[in-house]
CSV table of C-alpha atoms in Angstrom, one decimal:
chain,number,residue,atom,x,y,z
A,1,MET,CA,-60.4,-3.2,-27.0
A,2,ASN,CA,-57.6,-4.7,-29.0
A,3,LYS,CA,-56.2,-7.7,-27.2
A,4,ASN,CA,-53.1,-7.5,-29.2
A,5,ASN,CA,-52.0,-4.4,-27.4
A,6,LYS,CA,-49.4,-5.3,-24.9
A,7,THR,CA,-48.7,-3.3,-21.7
A,8,LYS,CA,-45.5,-1.3,-22.1
A,9,THR,CA,-43.0,-2.1,-19.4
A,10,VAL,CA,-39.9,-0.1,-18.5
A,11,GLU,CA,-36.7,-2.1,-18.4
A,12,TYR,CA,-34.9,-0.4,-15.5
A,13,GLY,CA,-32.0,-2.9,-15.7
A,14,LYS,CA,-30.5,-1.2,-18.8
A,15,TYR,CA,-30.1,2.1,-17.0
A,16,GLY,CA,-27.8,0.4,-14.5
A,17,TYR,CA,-25.5,-0.7,-17.3
A,18,ILE,CA,-25.5,2.9,-18.7
A,19,PHE,CA,-24.5,4.3,-15.3
A,20,ILE,CA,-21.6,1.8,-14.8
A,21,LEU,CA,-20.4,2.1,-18.4
A,22,PRO,CA,-18.1,5.1,-17.7
A,23,PHE,CA,-16.2,3.2,-15.0
A,24,PHE,CA,-15.5,0.3,-17.4
A,25,ILE,CA,-14.4,2.6,-20.2
A,26,ALA,CA,-12.0,4.4,-17.8
A,27,PHE,CA,-10.8,1.1,-16.5
A,28,LEU,CA,-10.1,-0.3,-19.9
A,29,VAL,CA,-8.3,2.8,-21.1
A,30,PHE,CA,-6.3,3.8,-18.1
A,31,GLN,CA,-5.7,0.5,-16.2
A,32,PHE,CA,-6.3,-2.6,-18.3
A,33,TYR,CA,-4.6,-1.4,-21.5
A,34,PRO,CA,-1.5,-0.1,-19.6
A,35,LEU,CA,-1.3,-3.4,-17.8
A,36,ILE,CA,-1.3,-5.4,-21.0
A,37,TYR,CA,1.1,-3.0,-22.6
A,38,THR,CA,3.5,-3.4,-19.7
A,39,PHE,CA,3.5,-7.1,-20.1
A,40,TRP,CA,4.1,-6.7,-23.9
A,41,THR,CA,6.9,-4.1,-23.4
A,42,SER,CA,8.7,-6.4,-20.9
A,43,MET,CA,9.1,-9.0,-23.6
A,44,TRP,CA,11.1,-6.7,-25.8
A,45,GLN,CA,14.8,-6.4,-25.1
A,46,GLU,CA,17.2,-4.0,-26.8
A,47,VAL,CA,20.3,-5.9,-27.8
A,48,LYS,CA,23.4,-4.1,-29.2
A,49,THR,CA,24.5,-5.4,-32.6
A,50,GLY,CA,27.4,-3.0,-33.0
A,51,ARG,CA,29.1,0.0,-31.5
A,52,SER,CA,26.2,2.4,-32.4
A,53,SER,CA,23.5,0.0,-33.5
A,54,SER,CA,21.0,-2.2,-31.7
A,55,GLU,CA,17.8,-4.2,-32.4
A,56,MET,CA,14.8,-5.2,-30.4
A,57,VAL,CA,14.5,-9.0,-29.6
A,58,PHE,CA,11.3,-10.6,-28.4
A,59,GLY,CA,11.5,-13.1,-25.6
A,60,PHE,CA,12.3,-13.4,-21.9
A,61,GLY,CA,15.7,-11.6,-22.2
A,62,ASN,CA,14.8,-8.8,-19.8
A,63,TYR,CA,13.8,-11.3,-17.1
A,64,ALA,CA,16.8,-13.5,-17.7
A,65,GLN,CA,19.3,-10.7,-17.6
A,66,TYR,CA,17.8,-8.2,-15.1
A,67,VAL,CA,15.6,-10.2,-12.8
A,68,PHE,CA,17.3,-13.5,-12.5
A,69,GLY,CA,20.8,-12.4,-13.7
A,70,ASP,CA,23.8,-11.4,-11.8
A,71,SER,CA,22.5,-8.0,-10.7
A,72,ASN,CA,20.6,-8.2,-7.4
A,73,GLU,CA,19.3,-4.7,-7.3
A,74,VAL,CA,15.7,-5.7,-7.9
A,75,PHE,CA,15.7,-8.2,-5.0
A,76,VAL,CA,17.3,-5.6,-2.7
A,77,ALA,CA,14.6,-3.1,-3.8
A,78,ILE,CA,11.8,-5.7,-3.2
A,79,ARG,CA,13.2,-6.6,0.2
A,80,THR,CA,13.4,-2.9,1.2
A,81,THR,CA,9.8,-2.3,0.0
A,82,ILE,CA,8.5,-5.3,1.9
A,83,VAL,CA,10.4,-4.4,5.1
A,84,LEU,CA,9.2,-0.8,4.9
A,85,TRP,CA,5.6,-2.0,4.5
A,86,LEU,CA,5.8,-4.5,7.3
A,87,LEU,CA,7.4,-2.0,9.7
A,88,ASN,CA,4.6,0.5,9.2
A,89,PHE,CA,1.6,-1.8,8.6
A,90,ILE,CA,1.9,-4.2,11.6
A,91,PRO,CA,1.8,-1.4,14.2
A,92,GLN,CA,-0.7,0.5,12.1
A,93,ILE,CA,-3.3,-2.3,12.0
A,94,LEU,CA,-2.8,-3.2,15.7
A,95,LEU,CA,-3.1,0.4,16.9
A,96,SER,CA,-6.1,1.1,14.6
A,97,LEU,CA,-7.9,-2.0,15.9
A,98,LEU,CA,-7.2,-1.0,19.5
A,99,LEU,CA,-8.5,2.6,18.9
A,100,ALA,CA,-11.5,1.4,16.9
A,101,ALA,CA,-12.5,-1.0,19.7
A,102,TRP,CA,-11.9,1.7,22.3
A,103,PHE,CA,-14.0,4.3,20.5
A,104,THR,CA,-16.9,2.0,19.9
A,105,ASP,CA,-17.0,0.3,23.3
A,106,ALA,CA,-20.3,1.0,25.0
A,107,HIS,CA,-18.7,1.0,28.4
A,108,ASN,CA,-16.4,3.9,27.5
A,109,LYS,CA,-18.2,7.2,27.9
A,110,LEU,CA,-15.4,9.2,26.2
A,111,LYS,CA,-16.2,12.9,25.7
A,112,GLY,CA,-15.0,14.7,22.5
A,113,GLN,CA,-14.6,11.5,20.4
A,114,GLY,CA,-15.1,13.5,17.2
A,115,ALA,CA,-12.2,15.8,18.1
A,116,TYR,CA,-9.9,12.8,18.8
A,117,LYS,CA,-10.8,11.2,15.5
A,118,VAL,CA,-10.1,14.4,13.6
A,119,ILE,CA,-6.7,14.8,15.2
A,120,MET,CA,-5.7,11.2,14.5
A,121,TYR,CA,-6.9,11.5,10.9
A,122,MET,CA,-5.2,14.9,10.3
A,123,PRO,CA,-1.8,13.5,9.2
A,124,ASN,CA,-3.5,11.7,6.3
A,125,ILE,CA,-4.8,15.1,5.0
A,126,ILE,CA,-1.3,16.6,4.8
A,127,THR,CA,0.5,16.0,1.6
A,128,ALA,CA,3.3,13.5,1.5
A,129,ALA,CA,5.8,16.1,0.1
A,130,THR,CA,5.2,18.3,3.1
A,131,ILE,CA,5.6,15.5,5.6
A,132,ALA,CA,8.8,14.2,3.9
A,133,VAL,CA,10.4,17.6,3.8
A,134,LEU,CA,9.4,18.3,7.4
A,135,PHE,CA,11.0,15.0,8.8
A,136,TYR,CA,14.1,15.5,6.6
A,137,ASN,CA,14.6,18.9,8.2
A,138,LEU,CA,14.0,17.5,11.7
A,139,PHE,CA,16.6,14.7,11.2
A,140,ASP,CA,19.1,16.6,9.1
A,141,ILE,CA,22.6,17.5,10.4
A,142,HIS,CA,21.3,20.9,11.5
A,143,GLY,CA,17.8,19.6,12.4
A,144,SER,CA,16.2,20.1,15.8
A,145,ILE,CA,15.9,16.4,16.6
A,146,THR,CA,19.6,15.9,15.7
A,147,ALA,CA,20.5,18.8,17.9
A,148,VAL,CA,18.6,17.3,20.9
A,149,MET,CA,20.3,13.9,20.3
A,150,LYS,CA,23.7,15.6,20.2
A,151,SER,CA,23.0,17.4,23.5
A,152,PHE,CA,22.4,14.0,25.1
A,153,GLY,CA,25.6,12.6,23.5
A,154,TRP,CA,23.7,10.0,21.3
A,155,ILE,CA,25.2,11.5,18.2
A,156,THR,CA,28.7,13.0,17.9
A,157,GLY,CA,30.4,15.0,15.2
A,158,GLU,CA,28.8,16.2,11.9
A,159,THR,CA,26.5,13.2,11.5
A,160,SER,CA,22.8,12.5,11.6
A,161,MET,CA,20.4,9.6,11.5
A,162,LEU,CA,19.9,10.2,7.8
A,163,MET,CA,23.4,8.8,7.3
A,164,SER,CA,22.4,5.4,8.7
A,165,GLY,CA,20.4,3.1,6.4
A,166,TYR,CA,18.6,1.3,9.2
A,167,ALA,CA,17.6,4.6,10.9
A,168,SER,CA,16.3,6.0,7.6
A,169,LEU,CA,14.2,2.8,7.1
A,170,PHE,CA,12.6,3.2,10.6
A,171,ILE,CA,12.0,6.9,10.0
A,172,ILE,CA,10.3,6.3,6.7
A,173,ALA,CA,8.2,3.5,8.2
A,174,PHE,CA,7.2,5.7,11.1
A,175,ILE,CA,6.1,8.4,8.6
A,176,GLN,CA,3.9,5.9,6.7
A,177,PHE,CA,2.5,4.6,10.0
A,178,TRP,CA,1.8,8.1,11.3
A,179,MET,CA,0.1,9.2,8.1
A,180,TRP,CA,-2.2,6.2,7.6
A,181,TYR,CA,-3.2,4.8,11.1
A,182,GLY,CA,-6.0,7.4,11.4
A,183,ASN,CA,-7.4,6.5,8.0
A,184,THR,CA,-7.3,2.8,8.9
A,185,MET,CA,-8.9,3.5,12.3
A,186,ILE,CA,-11.9,5.3,10.6
A,187,VAL,CA,-12.5,2.4,8.2
A,188,LEU,CA,-12.4,-0.1,11.1
A,189,ILE,CA,-14.8,2.1,13.2
A,190,ALA,CA,-17.2,2.2,10.3
A,191,GLY,CA,-17.1,-1.6,10.1
A,192,ILE,CA,-17.6,-2.1,13.8
A,193,MET,CA,-20.5,0.4,13.8
A,194,GLY,CA,-22.2,-1.8,11.1
A,195,ILE,CA,-22.3,-4.8,13.5
A,196,SER,CA,-25.8,-5.2,15.1
A,197,PRO,CA,-25.8,-3.8,18.7
A,198,SER,CA,-28.1,-6.7,19.7
A,199,LEU,CA,-25.2,-9.1,19.5
A,200,TYR,CA,-23.3,-7.1,22.1
A,201,GLU,CA,-26.3,-6.7,24.3
A,202,ALA,CA,-26.9,-10.4,24.3
A,203,ALA,CA,-23.2,-11.0,25.1
A,204,MET,CA,-23.4,-8.5,28.0
A,205,VAL,CA,-26.5,-10.3,29.3
A,206,ASP,CA,-24.5,-13.6,29.2
A,207,GLY,CA,-21.7,-11.9,31.2
A,208,ALA,CA,-19.1,-11.6,28.4
A,209,SER,CA,-16.3,-9.2,29.0
A,210,SER,CA,-15.1,-6.5,26.6
A,211,ARG,CA,-12.2,-8.7,25.5
A,212,GLN,CA,-14.5,-11.7,24.9
A,213,GLN,CA,-16.8,-9.5,22.9
A,214,PHE,CA,-13.9,-8.2,20.8
A,215,PHE,CA,-12.5,-11.6,19.9
A,216,ARG,CA,-15.8,-13.5,19.7
A,217,ILE,CA,-18.0,-10.9,18.0
A,218,THR,CA,-16.1,-8.0,16.6
A,219,LEU,CA,-13.1,-9.7,14.9
A,220,PRO,CA,-15.1,-12.5,13.2
A,221,LEU,CA,-17.7,-10.0,11.9
A,222,LEU,CA,-15.1,-7.5,10.9
A,223,LYS,CA,-13.4,-9.9,8.4
A,224,PRO,CA,-14.8,-8.2,5.2
A,225,ILE,CA,-13.5,-4.8,6.4
A,226,LEU,CA,-10.2,-6.3,7.4
A,227,GLN,CA,-10.0,-8.0,4.0
A,228,PHE,CA,-10.4,-4.6,2.3
A,229,THR,CA,-7.9,-2.9,4.7
A,230,LEU,CA,-5.2,-5.6,4.2
A,231,VAL,CA,-5.5,-5.9,0.5
A,232,THR,CA,-5.5,-2.1,-0.1
A,233,SER,CA,-2.6,-1.7,2.3
A,234,ALA,CA,-0.6,-4.4,0.5
A,235,ILE,CA,-1.3,-2.7,-2.9
A,236,GLY,CA,-0.5,0.8,-1.6
A,237,GLY,CA,2.4,-0.3,0.6
A,238,LEU,CA,4.2,-2.2,-2.2
A,239,GLN,CA,3.8,0.8,-4.5
A,240,MET,CA,5.5,3.1,-2.0
A,241,TYR,CA,7.3,5.9,-3.8
A,242,ASP,CA,6.6,9.5,-2.6
A,243,ILE,CA,7.9,9.4,1.0
A,244,PRO,CA,11.2,7.5,0.4
A,245,GLN,CA,11.9,9.6,-2.7
A,246,LEU,CA,11.2,12.9,-1.2
A,247,PHE,CA,12.8,12.1,2.2
A,248,ASN,CA,16.3,11.2,1.1
A,249,GLY,CA,16.0,9.9,-2.5
A,250,GLY,CA,16.5,6.3,-1.6
A,251,GLY,CA,19.7,6.8,0.3
A,252,PRO,CA,22.1,6.5,1.9
A,253,ASP,CA,24.2,4.0,0.0
A,254,ILE,CA,25.4,1.1,2.1
A,255,SER,CA,27.8,-1.8,1.3
A,256,GLN,CA,26.2,-5.2,1.2
A,257,GLY,CA,28.0,-8.3,0.0
A,258,GLY,CA,30.8,-6.2,-1.5
A,259,GLN,CA,28.3,-4.2,-3.5
A,260,MET,CA,26.9,-0.7,-2.9
A,261,VAL,CA,23.1,-0.6,-2.6
A,262,ARG,CA,20.5,2.0,-2.0
A,263,SER,CA,19.2,1.4,1.6
A,264,THR,CA,15.7,2.9,1.2
A,265,GLU,CA,15.2,2.5,-2.6
A,266,THR,CA,11.8,0.8,-3.3
A,267,ILE,CA,10.9,-1.2,-6.3
A,268,VAL,CA,8.8,1.7,-7.8
A,269,MET,CA,11.8,4.1,-7.4
A,270,LEU,CA,13.9,1.5,-9.2
A,271,ILE,CA,11.3,1.3,-12.0
A,272,LYS,CA,11.2,5.1,-12.3
A,273,LYS,CA,15.0,5.2,-12.7
A,274,TYR,CA,14.8,3.2,-15.9
A,275,VAL,CA,11.9,5.1,-17.4
A,276,SER,CA,13.4,8.6,-16.8
A,277,ALA,CA,15.3,10.2,-19.6
A,278,GLY,CA,19.0,9.6,-19.5
A,279,PRO,CA,21.7,7.0,-20.2
A,280,GLN,CA,20.0,4.4,-17.9
A,281,GLN,CA,16.7,4.6,-19.7
A,282,ASN,CA,15.5,1.1,-20.5
A,283,TYR,CA,11.7,0.5,-20.9
A,284,GLY,CA,12.0,-3.2,-21.2
A,285,ARG,CA,13.9,-3.5,-17.9
A,286,ALA,CA,11.4,-1.2,-16.1
A,287,ALA,CA,8.5,-3.2,-17.5
A,288,ALA,CA,10.0,-6.4,-16.3
A,289,TYR,CA,10.4,-5.0,-12.8
A,290,SER,CA,6.8,-3.8,-13.0
A,291,VAL,CA,5.6,-7.3,-13.9
A,292,VAL,CA,7.6,-8.7,-10.9
A,293,LEU,CA,5.9,-6.2,-8.6
A,294,PHE,CA,2.5,-7.0,-10.0
A,295,ILE,CA,3.0,-10.8,-9.4
A,296,ILE,CA,4.2,-10.1,-5.8
A,297,THR,CA,1.3,-7.8,-5.1
A,298,LEU,CA,-1.2,-10.3,-6.5
A,299,ALA,CA,0.3,-13.1,-4.5
A,300,ILE,CA,0.2,-11.2,-1.2
A,301,SER,CA,-3.3,-9.9,-1.9
A,302,MET,CA,-4.5,-13.4,-2.6
A,303,VAL,CA,-3.0,-14.7,0.7
A,304,PHE,CA,-4.8,-11.9,2.6
A,305,TYR,CA,-8.0,-12.6,0.7
A,306,LYS,CA,-7.8,-16.3,1.6
A,307,LEU,CA,-7.1,-15.7,5.3
A,308,THR,CA,-10.0,-13.3,5.7
A,309,SER,CA,-12.6,-15.1,3.6
A,310,GLU,CA,-15.6,-16.6,5.2
A,311,LYS,CA,-15.4,-20.4,5.2
A,312,LYS,CA,-18.4,-22.0,3.5
A,313,GLN,CA,-19.9,-24.8,5.4
A,314,SER,CA,-20.7,-27.9,3.3
A,315,ARG,CA,-24.2,-29.2,3.6
């Protein structure tokens, strides 16, 4: 027997790299490269050198003129985006936590839980375009909700809630909340179901109430799932576009500080305005706004990540 013959071993680790390779290729092509290109585009500003001529200048001109300049449209759009996100996310996470704790509580012998979960998740299945058009028709001048409000004397004349900027904000926030609270509830229920039942059994033996179990066991052990929910909500909420655009196109226009602004125009809607074909098309300006949105989203996500991270105990 030849001693020099070595036993052949299969290196299973390389197959793992092969399986994850498509993800990294797709990430580099469709996400990383567009991100870098957006930063690069934001550094080029088109400067007019004559009546019909212009040249591209490299620098921070787009940021100086459009972000930190006299125009405050980007700050109005960012404020509107954050307000819309907060108005829908705060009640969404509170209600989702309440429902998740209720459905997973061992003391509650609720029948038909599956049906309740499906009904609550149902709005998330409906397309955003359908829901936006539905609510627009409900609150339009000739809508059914407007007709009911007129019958009670809450609205008079040929008006509707769509003509009020604050009312439109609350309606859009409610649509977002109604669409996503069921999805958040399902995610939180999955997280709670992953907690060992022996912890709750030990707590019940010690006489802990349901409230004490929730705050002492469920919430601390649910931090990783809450971290995922908070970060993904921040990313998705700050990129809000479809509902405000399809509901009333970012309107109505309201006067603020002597300047007309779009009351429900989000930052993504503002970006799209400057990448669409037309006289306002300005890729450098849109890219600069995209970079600002990226920085804000990253900052908020890092805050949530820090707040929900487990504290490591020093030895």
